mmCIF file of C-alpha atoms in Angstrom:
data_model
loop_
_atom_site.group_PDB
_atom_site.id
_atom_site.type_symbol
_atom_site.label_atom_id
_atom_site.label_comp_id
_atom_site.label_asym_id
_atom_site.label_seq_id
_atom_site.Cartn_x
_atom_site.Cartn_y
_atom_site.Cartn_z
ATOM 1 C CA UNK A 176 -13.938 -5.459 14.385
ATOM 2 C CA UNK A 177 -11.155 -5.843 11.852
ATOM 3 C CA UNK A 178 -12.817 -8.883 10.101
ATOM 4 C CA UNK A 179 -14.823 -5.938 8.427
ATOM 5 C CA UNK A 180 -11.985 -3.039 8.405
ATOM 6 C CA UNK A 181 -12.895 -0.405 5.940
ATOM 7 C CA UNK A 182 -9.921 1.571 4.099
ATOM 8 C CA UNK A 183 -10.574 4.944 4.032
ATOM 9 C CA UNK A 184 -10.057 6.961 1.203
ATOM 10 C CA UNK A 185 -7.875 9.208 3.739
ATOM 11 C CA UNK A 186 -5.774 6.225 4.552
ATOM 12 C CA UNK A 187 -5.244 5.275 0.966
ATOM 13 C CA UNK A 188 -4.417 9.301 -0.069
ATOM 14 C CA UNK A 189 -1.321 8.959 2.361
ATOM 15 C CA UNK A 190 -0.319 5.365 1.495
ATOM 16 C CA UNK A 191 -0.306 6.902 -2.381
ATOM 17 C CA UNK A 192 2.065 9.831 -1.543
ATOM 18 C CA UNK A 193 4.421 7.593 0.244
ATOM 19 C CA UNK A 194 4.255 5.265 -2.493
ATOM 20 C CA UNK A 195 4.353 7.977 -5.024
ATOM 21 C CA UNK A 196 7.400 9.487 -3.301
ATOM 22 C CA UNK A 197 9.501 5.999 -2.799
ATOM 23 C CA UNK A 198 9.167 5.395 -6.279
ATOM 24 C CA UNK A 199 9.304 8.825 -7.942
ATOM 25 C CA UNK A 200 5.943 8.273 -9.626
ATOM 26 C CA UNK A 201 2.840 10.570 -9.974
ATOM 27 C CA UNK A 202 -0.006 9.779 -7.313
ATOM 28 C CA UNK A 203 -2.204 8.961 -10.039
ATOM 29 C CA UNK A 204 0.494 5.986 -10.848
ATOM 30 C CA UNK A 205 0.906 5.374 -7.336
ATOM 31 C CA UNK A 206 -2.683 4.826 -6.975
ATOM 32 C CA UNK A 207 -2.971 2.461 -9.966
ATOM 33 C CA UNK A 208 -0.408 0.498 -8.391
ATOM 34 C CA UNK A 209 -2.094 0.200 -5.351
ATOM 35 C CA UNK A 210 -5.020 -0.892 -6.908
ATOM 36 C CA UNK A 211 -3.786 -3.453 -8.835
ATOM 37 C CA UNK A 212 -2.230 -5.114 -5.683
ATOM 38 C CA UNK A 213 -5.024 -4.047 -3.458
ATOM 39 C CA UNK A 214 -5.372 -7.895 -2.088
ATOM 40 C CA UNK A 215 -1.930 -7.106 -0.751
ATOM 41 C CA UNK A 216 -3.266 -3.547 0.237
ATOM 42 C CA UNK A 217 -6.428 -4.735 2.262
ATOM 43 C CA UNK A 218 -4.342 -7.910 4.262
ATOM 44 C CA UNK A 219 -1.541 -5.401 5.120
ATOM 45 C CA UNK A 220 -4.077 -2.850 6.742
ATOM 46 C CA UNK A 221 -5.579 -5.838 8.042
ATOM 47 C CA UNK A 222 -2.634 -6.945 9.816
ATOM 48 C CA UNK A 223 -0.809 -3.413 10.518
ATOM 49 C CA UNK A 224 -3.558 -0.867 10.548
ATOM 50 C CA UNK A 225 -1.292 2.279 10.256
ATOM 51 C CA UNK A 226 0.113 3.611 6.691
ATOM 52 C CA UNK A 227 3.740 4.050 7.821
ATOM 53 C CA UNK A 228 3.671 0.340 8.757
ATOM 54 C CA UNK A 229 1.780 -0.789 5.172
ATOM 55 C CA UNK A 230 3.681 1.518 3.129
ATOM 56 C CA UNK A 231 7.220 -0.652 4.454
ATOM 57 C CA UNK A 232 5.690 -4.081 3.799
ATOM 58 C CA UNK A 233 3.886 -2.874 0.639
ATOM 59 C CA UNK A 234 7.391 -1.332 -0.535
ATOM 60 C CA UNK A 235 9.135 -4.202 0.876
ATOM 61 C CA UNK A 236 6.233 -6.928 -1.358
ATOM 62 C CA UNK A 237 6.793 -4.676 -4.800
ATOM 63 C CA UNK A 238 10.603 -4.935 -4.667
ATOM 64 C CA UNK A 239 10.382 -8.231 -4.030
ATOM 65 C CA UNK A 240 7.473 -9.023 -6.341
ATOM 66 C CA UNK A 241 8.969 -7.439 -9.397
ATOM 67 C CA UNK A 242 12.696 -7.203 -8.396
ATOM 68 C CA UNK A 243 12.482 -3.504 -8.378
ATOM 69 C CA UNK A 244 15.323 -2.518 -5.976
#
C-alpha cells in the first residue's frame, strides 16, 4: 500500500545523481539536499513513485523554493 511506501536507498542513489548532475554538485551535496527537504522527497514518491518523475517536481520545488533558476 502506498500509505506505508518505503524509499529505498536504490531509489534515493538515482534521485541524488540526477540531482547532483542538474545542479553540478557532488552526490554527497546532492544527498544533503535531499535530506533536508525530504518531506518534499517522501510526498513526491508518494504521489509519483518513479525517480525521473520526482527528480522534475523536486527540481521544479528547489527553483522555485529558493529562486535558483
Amino acid at each position: 500500500m502506498k500509505d506505508d511506501m518505503f524509499i529505498s536507498e536504490k531509489k534515493i542513489g538515482k534521485l541524488s545523481k540526477r540531482v547532483a548532475k542538474t545542479f553540478s554538485l557532488s552526490e554527497e551535496e546532492a544527498i544533503g539536499i535531499i535530506y533536508e527537504e525530504w518531506d518534499l522527497v517522501e510526498m513526491l514518491f508518494h504521489e509519483h513513485g518513479k525517480v525521473k518523475a520526482v527528480h522534475q517536481h523536486f527540481i521544479d520545488e528547489i527553483n522555485y523554493t529558493y529562486r535558483i533558476a
